[in-house]
PDB file as gemmi writes it, atoms N, CA and C in Angstrom:
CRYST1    1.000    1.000    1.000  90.00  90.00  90.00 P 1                      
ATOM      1  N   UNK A   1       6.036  -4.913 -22.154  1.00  0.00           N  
ATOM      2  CA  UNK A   1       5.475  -3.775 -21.439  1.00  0.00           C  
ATOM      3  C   UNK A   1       4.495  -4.299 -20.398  1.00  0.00           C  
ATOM      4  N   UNK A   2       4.656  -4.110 -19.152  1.00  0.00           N  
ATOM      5  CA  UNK A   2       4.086  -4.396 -18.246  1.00  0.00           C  
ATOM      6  C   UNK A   2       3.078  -3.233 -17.377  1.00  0.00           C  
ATOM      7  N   UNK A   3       1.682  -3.506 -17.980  1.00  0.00           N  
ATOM      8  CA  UNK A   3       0.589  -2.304 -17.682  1.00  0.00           C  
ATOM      9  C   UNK A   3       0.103  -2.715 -16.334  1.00  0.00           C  
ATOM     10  N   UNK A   4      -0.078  -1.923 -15.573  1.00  0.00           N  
ATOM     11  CA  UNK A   4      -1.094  -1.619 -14.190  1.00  0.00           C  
ATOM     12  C   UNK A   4      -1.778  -0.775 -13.956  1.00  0.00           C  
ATOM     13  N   UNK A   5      -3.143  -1.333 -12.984  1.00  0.00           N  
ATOM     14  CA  UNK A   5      -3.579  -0.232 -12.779  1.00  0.00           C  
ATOM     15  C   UNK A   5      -4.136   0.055 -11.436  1.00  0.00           C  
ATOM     16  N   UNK A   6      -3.320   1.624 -11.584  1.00  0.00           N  
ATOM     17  CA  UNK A   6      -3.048   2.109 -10.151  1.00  0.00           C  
ATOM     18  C   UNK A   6      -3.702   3.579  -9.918  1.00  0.00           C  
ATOM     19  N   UNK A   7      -3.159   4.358  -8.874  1.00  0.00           N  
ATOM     20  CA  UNK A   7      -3.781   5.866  -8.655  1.00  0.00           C  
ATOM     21  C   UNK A   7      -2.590   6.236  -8.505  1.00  0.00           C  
ATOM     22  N   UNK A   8      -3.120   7.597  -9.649  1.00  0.00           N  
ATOM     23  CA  UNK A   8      -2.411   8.631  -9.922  1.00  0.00           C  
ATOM     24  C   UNK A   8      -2.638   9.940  -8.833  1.00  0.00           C  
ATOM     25  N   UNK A   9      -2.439  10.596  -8.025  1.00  0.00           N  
ATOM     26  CA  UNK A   9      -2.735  11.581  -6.988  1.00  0.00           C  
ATOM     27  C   UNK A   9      -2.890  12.802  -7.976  1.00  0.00           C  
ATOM     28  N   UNK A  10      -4.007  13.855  -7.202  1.00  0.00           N  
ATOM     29  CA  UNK A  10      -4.448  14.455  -8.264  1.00  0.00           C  
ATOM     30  C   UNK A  10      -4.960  16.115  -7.040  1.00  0.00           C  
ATOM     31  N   UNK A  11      -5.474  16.935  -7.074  1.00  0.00           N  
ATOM     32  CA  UNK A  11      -5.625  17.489  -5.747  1.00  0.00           C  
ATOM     33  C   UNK A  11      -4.952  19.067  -5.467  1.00  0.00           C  
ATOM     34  N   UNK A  12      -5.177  19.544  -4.358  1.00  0.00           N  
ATOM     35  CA  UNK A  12      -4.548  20.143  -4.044  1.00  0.00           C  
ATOM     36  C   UNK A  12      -3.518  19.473  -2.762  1.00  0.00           C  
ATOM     37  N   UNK A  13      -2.445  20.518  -2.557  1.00  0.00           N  
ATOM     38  CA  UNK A  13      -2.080  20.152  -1.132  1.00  0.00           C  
ATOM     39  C   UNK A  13      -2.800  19.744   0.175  1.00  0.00           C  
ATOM     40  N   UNK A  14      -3.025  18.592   0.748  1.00  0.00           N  
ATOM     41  CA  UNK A  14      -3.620  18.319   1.983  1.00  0.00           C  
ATOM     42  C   UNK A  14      -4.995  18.258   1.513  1.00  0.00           C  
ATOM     43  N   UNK A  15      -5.189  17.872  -0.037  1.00  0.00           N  
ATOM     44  CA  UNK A  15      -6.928  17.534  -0.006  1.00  0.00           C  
ATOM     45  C   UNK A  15      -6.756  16.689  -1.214  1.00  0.00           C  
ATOM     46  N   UNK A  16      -5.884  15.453  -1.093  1.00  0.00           N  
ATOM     47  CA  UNK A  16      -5.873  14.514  -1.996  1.00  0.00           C  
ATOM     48  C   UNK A  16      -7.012  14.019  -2.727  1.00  0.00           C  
ATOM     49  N   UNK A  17      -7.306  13.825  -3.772  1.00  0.00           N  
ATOM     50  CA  UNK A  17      -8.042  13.205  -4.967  1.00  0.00           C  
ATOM     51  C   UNK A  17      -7.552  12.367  -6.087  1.00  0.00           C  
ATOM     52  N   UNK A  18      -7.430  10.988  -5.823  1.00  0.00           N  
ATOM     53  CA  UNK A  18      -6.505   9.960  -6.890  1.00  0.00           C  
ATOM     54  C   UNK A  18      -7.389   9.415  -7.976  1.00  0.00           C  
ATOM     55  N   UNK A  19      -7.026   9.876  -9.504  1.00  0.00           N  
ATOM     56  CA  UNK A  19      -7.554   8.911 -10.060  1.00  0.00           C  
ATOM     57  C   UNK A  19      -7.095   7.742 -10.231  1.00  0.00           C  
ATOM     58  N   UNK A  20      -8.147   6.863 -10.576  1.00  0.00           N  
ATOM     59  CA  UNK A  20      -7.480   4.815 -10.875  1.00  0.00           C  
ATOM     60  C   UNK A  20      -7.540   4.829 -12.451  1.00  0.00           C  
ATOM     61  N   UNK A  21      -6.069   4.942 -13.094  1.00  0.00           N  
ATOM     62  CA  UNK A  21      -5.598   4.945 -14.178  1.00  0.00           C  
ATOM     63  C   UNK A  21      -4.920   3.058 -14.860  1.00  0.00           C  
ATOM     64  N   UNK A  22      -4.899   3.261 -15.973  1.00  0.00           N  
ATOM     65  CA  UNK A  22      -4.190   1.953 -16.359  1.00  0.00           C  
ATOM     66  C   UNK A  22      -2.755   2.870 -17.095  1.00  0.00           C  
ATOM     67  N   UNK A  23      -1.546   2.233 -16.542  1.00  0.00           N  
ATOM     68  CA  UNK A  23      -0.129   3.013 -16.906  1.00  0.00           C  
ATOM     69  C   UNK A  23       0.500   1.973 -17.628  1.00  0.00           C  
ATOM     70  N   UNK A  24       1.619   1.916 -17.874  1.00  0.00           N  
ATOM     71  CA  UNK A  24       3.035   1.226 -18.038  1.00  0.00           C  
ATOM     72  C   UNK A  24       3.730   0.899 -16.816  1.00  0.00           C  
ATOM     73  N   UNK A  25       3.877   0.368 -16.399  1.00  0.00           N  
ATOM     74  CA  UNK A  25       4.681   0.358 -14.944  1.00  0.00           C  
ATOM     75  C   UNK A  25       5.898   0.872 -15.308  1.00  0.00           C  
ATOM     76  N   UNK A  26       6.744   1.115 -16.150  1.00  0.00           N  
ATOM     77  CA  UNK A  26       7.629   2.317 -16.070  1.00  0.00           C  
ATOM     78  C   UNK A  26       7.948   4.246 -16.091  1.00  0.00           C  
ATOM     79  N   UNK A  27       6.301   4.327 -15.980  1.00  0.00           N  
ATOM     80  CA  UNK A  27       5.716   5.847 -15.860  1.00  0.00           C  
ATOM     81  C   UNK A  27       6.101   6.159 -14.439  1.00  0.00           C  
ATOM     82  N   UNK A  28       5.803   7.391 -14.118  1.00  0.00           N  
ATOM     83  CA  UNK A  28       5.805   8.128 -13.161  1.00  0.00           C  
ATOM     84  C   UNK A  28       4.271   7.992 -12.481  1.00  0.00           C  
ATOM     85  N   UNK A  29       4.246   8.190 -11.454  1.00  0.00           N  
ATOM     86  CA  UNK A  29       2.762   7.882 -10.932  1.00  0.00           C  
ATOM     87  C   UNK A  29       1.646   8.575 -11.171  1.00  0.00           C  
ATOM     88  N   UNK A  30       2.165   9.785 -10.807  1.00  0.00           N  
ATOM     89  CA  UNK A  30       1.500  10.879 -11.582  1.00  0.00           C  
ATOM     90  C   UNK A  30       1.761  11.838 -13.261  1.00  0.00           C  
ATOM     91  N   UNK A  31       2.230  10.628 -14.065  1.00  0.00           N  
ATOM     92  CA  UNK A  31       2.655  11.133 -14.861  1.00  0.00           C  
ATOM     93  C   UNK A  31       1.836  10.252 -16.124  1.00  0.00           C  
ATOM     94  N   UNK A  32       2.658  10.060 -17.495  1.00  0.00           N  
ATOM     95  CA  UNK A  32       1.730   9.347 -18.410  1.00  0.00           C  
ATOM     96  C   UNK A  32       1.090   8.484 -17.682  1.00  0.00           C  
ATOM     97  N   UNK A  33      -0.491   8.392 -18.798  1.00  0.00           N  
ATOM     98  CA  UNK A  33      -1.294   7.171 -18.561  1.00  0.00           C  
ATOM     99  C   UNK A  33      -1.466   6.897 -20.126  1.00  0.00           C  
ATOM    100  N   UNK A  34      -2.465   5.617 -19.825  1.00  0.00           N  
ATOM    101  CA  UNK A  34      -2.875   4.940 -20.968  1.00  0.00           C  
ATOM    102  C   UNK A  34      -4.455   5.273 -20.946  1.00  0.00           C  
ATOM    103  N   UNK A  35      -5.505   4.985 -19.684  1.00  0.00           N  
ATOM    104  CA  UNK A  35      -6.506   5.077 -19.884  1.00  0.00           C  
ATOM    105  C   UNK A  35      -6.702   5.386 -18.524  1.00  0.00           C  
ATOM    106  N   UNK A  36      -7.874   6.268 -17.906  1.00  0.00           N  
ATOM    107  CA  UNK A  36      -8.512   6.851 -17.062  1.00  0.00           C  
ATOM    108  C   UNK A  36      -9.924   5.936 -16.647  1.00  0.00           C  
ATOM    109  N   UNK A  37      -9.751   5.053 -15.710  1.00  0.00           N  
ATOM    110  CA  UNK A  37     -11.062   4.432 -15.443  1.00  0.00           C  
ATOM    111  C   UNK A  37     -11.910   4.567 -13.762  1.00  0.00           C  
ATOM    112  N   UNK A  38     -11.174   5.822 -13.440  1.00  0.00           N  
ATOM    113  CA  UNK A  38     -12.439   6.058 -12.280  1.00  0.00           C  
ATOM    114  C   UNK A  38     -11.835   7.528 -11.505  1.00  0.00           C  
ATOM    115  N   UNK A  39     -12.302   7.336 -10.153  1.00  0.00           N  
ATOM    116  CA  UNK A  39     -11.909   8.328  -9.220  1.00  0.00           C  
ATOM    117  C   UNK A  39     -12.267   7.826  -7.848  1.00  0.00           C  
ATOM    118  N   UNK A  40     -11.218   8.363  -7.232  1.00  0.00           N  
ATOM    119  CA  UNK A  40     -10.867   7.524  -5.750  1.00  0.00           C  
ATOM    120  C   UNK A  40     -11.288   9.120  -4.766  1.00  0.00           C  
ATOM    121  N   UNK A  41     -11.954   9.626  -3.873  1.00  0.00           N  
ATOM    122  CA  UNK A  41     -11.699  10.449  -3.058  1.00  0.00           C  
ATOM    123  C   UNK A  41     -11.628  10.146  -1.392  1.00  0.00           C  
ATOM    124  N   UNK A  42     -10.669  10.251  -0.713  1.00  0.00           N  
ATOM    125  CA  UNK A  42     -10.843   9.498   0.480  1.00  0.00           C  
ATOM    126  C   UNK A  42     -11.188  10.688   1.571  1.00  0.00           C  
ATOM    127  N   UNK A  43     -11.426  11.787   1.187  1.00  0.00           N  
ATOM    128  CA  UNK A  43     -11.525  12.943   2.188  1.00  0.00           C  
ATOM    129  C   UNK A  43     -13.307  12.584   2.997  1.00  0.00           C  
ATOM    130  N   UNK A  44     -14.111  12.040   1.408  1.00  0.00           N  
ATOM    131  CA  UNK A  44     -15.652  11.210   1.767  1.00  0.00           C  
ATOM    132  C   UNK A  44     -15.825  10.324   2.549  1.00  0.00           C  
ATOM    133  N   UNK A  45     -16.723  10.596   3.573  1.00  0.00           N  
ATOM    134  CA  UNK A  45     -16.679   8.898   4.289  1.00  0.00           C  
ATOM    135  C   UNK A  45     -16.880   7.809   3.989  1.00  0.00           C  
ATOM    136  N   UNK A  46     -16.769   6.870   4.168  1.00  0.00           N  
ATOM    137  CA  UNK A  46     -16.704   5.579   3.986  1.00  0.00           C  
ATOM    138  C   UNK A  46     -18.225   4.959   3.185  1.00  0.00           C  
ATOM    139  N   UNK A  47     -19.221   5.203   3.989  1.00  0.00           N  
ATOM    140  CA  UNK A  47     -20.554   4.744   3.573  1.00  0.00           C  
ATOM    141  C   UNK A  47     -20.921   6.277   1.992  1.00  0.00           C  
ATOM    142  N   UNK A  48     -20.472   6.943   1.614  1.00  0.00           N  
ATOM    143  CA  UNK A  48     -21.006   8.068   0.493  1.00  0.00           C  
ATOM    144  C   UNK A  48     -20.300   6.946  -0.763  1.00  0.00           C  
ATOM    145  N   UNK A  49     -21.570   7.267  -1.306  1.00  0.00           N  
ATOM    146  CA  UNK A  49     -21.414   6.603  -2.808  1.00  0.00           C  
ATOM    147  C   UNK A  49     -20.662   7.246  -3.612  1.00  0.00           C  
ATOM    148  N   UNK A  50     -19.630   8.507  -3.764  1.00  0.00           N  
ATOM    149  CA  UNK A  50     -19.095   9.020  -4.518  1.00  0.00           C  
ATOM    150  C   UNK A  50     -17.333   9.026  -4.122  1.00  0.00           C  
ATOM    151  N   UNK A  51     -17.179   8.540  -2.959  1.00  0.00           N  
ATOM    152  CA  UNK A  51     -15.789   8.289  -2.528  1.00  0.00           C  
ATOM    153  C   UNK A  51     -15.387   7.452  -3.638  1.00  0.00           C  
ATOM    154  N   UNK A  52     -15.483   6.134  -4.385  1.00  0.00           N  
ATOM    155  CA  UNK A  52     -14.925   6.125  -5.091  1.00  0.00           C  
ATOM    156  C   UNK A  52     -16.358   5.532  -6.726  1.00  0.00           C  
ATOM    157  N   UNK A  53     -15.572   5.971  -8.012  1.00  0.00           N  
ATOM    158  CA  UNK A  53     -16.372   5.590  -9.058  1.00  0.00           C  
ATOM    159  C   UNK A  53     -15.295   4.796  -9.665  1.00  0.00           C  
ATOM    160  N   UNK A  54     -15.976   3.621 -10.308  1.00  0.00           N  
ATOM    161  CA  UNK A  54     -15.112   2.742 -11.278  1.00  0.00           C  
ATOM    162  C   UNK A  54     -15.799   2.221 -12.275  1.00  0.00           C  
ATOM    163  N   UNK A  55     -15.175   2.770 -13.240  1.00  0.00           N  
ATOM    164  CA  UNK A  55     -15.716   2.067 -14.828  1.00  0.00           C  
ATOM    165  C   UNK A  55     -15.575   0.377 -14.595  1.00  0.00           C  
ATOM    166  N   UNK A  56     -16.316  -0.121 -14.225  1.00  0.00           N  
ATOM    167  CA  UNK A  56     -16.114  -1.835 -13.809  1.00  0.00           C  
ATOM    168  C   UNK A  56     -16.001  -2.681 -15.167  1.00  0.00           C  
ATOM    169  N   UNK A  57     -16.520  -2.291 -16.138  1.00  0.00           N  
ATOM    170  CA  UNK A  57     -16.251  -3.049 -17.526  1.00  0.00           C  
ATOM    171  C   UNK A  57     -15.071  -2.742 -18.122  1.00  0.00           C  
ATOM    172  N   UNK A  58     -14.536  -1.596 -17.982  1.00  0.00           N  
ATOM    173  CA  UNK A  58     -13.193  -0.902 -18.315  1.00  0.00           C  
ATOM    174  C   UNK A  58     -12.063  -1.907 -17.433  1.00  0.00           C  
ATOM    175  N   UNK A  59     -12.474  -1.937 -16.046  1.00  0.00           N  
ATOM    176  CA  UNK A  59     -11.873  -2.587 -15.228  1.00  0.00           C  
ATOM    177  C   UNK A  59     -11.307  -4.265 -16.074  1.00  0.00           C  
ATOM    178  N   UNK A  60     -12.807  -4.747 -15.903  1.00  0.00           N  
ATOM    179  CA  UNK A  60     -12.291  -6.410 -16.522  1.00  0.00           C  
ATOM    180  C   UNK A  60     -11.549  -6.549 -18.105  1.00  0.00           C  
ATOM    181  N   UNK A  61     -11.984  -5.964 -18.469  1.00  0.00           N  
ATOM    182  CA  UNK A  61     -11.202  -5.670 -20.186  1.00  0.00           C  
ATOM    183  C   UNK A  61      -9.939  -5.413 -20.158  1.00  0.00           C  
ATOM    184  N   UNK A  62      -9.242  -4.481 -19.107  1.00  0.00           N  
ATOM    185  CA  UNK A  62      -7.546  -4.508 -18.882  1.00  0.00           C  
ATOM    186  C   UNK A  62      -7.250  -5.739 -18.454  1.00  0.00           C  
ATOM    187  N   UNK A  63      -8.137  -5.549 -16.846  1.00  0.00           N  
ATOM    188  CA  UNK A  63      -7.323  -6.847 -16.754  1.00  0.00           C  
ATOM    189  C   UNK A  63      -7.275  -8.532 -17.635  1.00  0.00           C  
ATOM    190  N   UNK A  64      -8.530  -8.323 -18.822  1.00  0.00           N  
ATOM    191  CA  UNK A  64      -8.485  -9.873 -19.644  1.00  0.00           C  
ATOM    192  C   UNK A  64      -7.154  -9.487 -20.255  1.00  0.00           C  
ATOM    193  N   UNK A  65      -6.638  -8.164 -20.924  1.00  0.00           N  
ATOM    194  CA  UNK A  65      -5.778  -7.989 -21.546  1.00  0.00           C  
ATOM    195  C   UNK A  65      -3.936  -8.320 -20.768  1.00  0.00           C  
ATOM    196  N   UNK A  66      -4.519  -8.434 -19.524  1.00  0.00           N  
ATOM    197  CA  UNK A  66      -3.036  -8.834 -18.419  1.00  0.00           C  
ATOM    198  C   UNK A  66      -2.598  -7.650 -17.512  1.00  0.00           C  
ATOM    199  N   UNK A  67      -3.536  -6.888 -17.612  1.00  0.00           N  
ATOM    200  CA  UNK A  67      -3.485  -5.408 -16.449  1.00  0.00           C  
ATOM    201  C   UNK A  67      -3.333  -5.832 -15.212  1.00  0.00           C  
ATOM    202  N   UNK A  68      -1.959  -5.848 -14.615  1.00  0.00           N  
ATOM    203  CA  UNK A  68      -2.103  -6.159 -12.941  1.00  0.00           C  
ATOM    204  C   UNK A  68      -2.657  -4.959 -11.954  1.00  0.00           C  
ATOM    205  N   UNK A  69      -3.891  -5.078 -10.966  1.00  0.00           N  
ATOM    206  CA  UNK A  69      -3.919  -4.243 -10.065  1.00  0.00           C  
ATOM    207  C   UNK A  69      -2.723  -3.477  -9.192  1.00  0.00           C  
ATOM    208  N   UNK A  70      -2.957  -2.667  -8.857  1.00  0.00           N  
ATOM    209  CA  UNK A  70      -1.663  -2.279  -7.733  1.00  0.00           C  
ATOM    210  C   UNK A  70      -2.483  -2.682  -6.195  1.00  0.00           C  
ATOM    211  N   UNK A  71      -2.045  -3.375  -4.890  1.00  0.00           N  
ATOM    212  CA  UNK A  71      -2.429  -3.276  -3.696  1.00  0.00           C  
ATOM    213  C   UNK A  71      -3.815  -2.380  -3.338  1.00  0.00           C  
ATOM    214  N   UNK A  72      -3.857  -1.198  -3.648  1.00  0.00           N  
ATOM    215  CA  UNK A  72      -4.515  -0.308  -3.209  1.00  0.00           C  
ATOM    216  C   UNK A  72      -5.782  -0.867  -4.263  1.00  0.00           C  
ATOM    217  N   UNK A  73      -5.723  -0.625  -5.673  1.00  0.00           N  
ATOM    218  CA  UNK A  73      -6.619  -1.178  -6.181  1.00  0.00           C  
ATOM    219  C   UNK A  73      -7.695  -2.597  -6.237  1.00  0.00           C  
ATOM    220  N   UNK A  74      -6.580  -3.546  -5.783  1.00  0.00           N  
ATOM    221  CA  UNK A  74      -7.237  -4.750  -5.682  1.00  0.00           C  
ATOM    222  C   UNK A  74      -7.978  -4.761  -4.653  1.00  0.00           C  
ATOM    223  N   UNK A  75      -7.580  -4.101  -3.556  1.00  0.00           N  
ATOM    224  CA  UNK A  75      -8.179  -3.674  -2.077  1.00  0.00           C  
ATOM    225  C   UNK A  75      -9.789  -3.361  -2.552  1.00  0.00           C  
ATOM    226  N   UNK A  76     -10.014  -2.447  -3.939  1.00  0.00           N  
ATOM    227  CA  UNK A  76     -11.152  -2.031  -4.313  1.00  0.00           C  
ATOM    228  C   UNK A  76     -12.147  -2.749  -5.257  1.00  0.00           C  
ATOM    229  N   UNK A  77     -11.363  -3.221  -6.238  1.00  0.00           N  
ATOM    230  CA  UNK A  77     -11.737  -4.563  -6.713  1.00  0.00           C  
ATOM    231  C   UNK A  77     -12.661  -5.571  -5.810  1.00  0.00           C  
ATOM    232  N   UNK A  78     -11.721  -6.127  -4.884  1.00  0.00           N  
ATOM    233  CA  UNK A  78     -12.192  -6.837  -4.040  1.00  0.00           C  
ATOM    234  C   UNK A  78     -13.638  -6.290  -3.472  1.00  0.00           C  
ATOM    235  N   UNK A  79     -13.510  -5.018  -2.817  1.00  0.00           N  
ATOM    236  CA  UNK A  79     -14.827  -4.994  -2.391  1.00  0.00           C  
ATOM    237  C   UNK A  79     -16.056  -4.811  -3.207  1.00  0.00           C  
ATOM    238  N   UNK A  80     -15.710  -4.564  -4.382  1.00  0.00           N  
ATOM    239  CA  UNK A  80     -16.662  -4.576  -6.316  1.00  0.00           C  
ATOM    240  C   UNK A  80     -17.056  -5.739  -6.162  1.00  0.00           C  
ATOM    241  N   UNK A  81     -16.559  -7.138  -5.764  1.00  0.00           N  
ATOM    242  CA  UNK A  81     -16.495  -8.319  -6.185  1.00  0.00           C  
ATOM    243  C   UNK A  81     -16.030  -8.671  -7.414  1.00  0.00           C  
ATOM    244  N   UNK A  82     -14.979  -7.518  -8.084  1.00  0.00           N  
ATOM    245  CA  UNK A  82     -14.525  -8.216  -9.361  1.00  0.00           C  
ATOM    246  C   UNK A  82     -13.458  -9.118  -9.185  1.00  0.00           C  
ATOM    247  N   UNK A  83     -12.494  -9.215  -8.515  1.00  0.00           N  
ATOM    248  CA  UNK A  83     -11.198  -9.871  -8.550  1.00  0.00           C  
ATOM    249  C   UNK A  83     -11.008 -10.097  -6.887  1.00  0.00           C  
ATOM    250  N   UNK A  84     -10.795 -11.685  -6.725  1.00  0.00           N  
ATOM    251  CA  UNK A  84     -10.948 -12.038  -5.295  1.00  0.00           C  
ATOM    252  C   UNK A  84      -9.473 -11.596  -4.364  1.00  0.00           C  
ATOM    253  N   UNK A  85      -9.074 -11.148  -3.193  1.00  0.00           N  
ATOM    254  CA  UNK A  85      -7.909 -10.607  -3.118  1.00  0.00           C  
ATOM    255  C   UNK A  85      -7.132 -11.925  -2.254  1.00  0.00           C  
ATOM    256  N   UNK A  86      -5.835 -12.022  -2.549  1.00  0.00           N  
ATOM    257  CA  UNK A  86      -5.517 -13.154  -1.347  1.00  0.00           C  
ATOM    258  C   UNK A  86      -5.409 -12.339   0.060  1.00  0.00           C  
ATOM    259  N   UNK A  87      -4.967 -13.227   0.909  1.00  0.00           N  
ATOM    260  CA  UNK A  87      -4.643 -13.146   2.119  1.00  0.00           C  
ATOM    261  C   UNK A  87      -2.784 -12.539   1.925  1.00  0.00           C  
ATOM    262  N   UNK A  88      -2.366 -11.906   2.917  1.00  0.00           N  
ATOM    263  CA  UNK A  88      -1.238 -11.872   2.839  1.00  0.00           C  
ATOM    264  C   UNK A  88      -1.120 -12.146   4.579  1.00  0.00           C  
ATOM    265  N   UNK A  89       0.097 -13.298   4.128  1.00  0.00           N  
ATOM    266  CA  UNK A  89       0.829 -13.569   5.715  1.00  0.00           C  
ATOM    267  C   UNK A  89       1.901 -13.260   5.966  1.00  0.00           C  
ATOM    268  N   UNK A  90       2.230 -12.788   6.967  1.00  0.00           N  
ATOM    269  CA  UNK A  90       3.873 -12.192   7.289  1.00  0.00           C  
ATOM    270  C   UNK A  90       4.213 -12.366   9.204  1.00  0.00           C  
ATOM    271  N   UNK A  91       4.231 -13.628   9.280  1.00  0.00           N  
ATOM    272  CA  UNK A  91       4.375 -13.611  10.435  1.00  0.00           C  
ATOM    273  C   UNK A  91       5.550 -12.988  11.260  1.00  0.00           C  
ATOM    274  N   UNK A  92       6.686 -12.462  10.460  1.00  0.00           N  
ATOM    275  CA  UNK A  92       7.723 -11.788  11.053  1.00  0.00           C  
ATOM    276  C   UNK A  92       6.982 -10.510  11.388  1.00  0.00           C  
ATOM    277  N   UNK A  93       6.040  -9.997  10.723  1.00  0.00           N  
ATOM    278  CA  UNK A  93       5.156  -8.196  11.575  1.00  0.00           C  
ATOM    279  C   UNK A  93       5.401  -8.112  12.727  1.00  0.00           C  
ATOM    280  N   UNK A  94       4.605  -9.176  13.304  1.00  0.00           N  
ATOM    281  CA  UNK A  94       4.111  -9.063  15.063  1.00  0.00           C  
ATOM    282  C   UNK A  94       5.816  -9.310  15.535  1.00  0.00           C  
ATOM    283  N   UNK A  95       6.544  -9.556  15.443  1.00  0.00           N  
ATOM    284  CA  UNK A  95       7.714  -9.727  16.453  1.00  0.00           C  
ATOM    285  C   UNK A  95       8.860  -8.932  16.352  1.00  0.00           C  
ATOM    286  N   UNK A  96       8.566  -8.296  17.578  1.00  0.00           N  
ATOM    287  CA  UNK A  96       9.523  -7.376  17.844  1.00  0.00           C  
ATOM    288  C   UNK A  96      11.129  -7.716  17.176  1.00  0.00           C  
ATOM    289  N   UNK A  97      11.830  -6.486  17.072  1.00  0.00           N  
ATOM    290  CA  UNK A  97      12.524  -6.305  15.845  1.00  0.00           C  
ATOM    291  C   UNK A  97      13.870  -6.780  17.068  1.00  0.00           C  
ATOM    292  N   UNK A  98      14.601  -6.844  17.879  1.00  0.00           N  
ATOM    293  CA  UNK A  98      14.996  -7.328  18.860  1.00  0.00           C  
ATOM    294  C   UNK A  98      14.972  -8.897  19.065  1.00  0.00           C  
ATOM    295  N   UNK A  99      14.122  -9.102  19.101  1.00  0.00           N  
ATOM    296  CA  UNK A  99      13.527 -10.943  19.314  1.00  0.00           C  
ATOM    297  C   UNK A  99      13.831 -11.349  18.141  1.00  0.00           C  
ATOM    298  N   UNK A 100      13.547 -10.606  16.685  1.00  0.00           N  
ATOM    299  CA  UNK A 100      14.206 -11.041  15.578  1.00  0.00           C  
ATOM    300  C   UNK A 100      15.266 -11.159  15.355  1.00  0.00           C  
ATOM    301  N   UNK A 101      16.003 -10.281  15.714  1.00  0.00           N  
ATOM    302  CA  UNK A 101      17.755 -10.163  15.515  1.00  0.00           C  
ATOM    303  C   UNK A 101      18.189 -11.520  16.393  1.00  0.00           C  
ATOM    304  N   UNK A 102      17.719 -11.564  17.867  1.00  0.00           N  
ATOM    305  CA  UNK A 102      18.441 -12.677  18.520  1.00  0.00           C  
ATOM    306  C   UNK A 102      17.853 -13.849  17.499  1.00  0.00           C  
ATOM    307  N   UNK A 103      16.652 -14.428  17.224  1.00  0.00           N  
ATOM    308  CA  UNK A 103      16.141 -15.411  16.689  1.00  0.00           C  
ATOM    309  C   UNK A 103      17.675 -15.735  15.746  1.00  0.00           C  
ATOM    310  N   UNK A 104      17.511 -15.303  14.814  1.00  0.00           N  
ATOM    311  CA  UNK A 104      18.625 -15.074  13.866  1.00  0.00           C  
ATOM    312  C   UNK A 104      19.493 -15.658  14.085  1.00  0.00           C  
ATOM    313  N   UNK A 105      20.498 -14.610  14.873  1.00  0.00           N  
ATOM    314  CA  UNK A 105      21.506 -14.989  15.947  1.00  0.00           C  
ATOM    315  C   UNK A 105      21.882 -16.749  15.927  1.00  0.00           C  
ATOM    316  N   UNK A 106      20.310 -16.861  17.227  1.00  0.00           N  
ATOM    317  CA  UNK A 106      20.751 -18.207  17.687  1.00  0.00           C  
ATOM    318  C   UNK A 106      20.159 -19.323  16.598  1.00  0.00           C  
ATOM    319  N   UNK A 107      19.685 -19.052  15.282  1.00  0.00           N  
ATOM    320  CA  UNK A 107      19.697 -19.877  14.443  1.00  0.00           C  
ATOM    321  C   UNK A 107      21.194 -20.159  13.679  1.00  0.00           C  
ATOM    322  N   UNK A 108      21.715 -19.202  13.480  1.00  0.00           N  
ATOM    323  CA  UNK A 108      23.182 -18.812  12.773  1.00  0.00           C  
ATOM    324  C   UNK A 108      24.149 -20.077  13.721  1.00  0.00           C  
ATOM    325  N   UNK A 109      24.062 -19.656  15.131  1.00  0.00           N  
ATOM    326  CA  UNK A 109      24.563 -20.289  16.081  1.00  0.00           C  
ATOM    327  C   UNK A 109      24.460 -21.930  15.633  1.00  0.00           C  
ATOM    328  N   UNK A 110      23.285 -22.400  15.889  1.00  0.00           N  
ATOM    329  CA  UNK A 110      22.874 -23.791  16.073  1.00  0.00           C  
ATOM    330  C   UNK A 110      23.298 -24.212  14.789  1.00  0.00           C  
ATOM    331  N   UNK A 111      23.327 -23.979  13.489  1.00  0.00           N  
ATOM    332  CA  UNK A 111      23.363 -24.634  12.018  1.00  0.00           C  
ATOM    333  C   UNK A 111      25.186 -24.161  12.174  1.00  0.00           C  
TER     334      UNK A 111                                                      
END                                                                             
């Protein structure tokens, strides 16, 4: 069983409110959880202390137990200073989707 922990969307229509749950990764997103360890609101600005709350000891205790973050979470983590985030590189982003296809192409070509 492979647990994460991610946000569950919670809200009305057009006034989202996610809690940061620990699941099964075979749940529904908004569906079973295992444990409830905060609240995410992004409608708050950026600098308000209540945009998001996180049980931070709840936090490290899943993850000693092997709880993988989801993206969005580690994003938050990271700025907690609990869990350092990597870098992600993808140098195919920046290049136009065109320039890729020929690249391709004339690699296919040459080999």
């Amino acid at each position: 069983m492979s647990v994460v922990i991610r946000l569950a969307r919670a809200g009305t229509k057009k006034r989202p409110v996610y809690h940061v749950v620990v699941a099964d990764s075979r749940y529904p997103r908004d569906g079973r959880f295992i444990e409830r360890l905060g609240h995410f609101n992004p409608l708050l600005p950026k600098d308000n202390e209540a945009r998001l709350k996180l049980d931070i000891d709840k936090v490290k205790s899943w993850m000693a137990k092997g709880a993988q973050p989801s993206d969005r979470v580690a994003r938050f983590l990271d700025a907690a200073g609990v869990k350092k985030r990597e870098a992600r590189n993808n140098p195919e982003k920046a290049v136009p989707r065109k320039e890729r296809k020929a690249r391709a192409e004339a690699a296919a070509k040459s080999a």
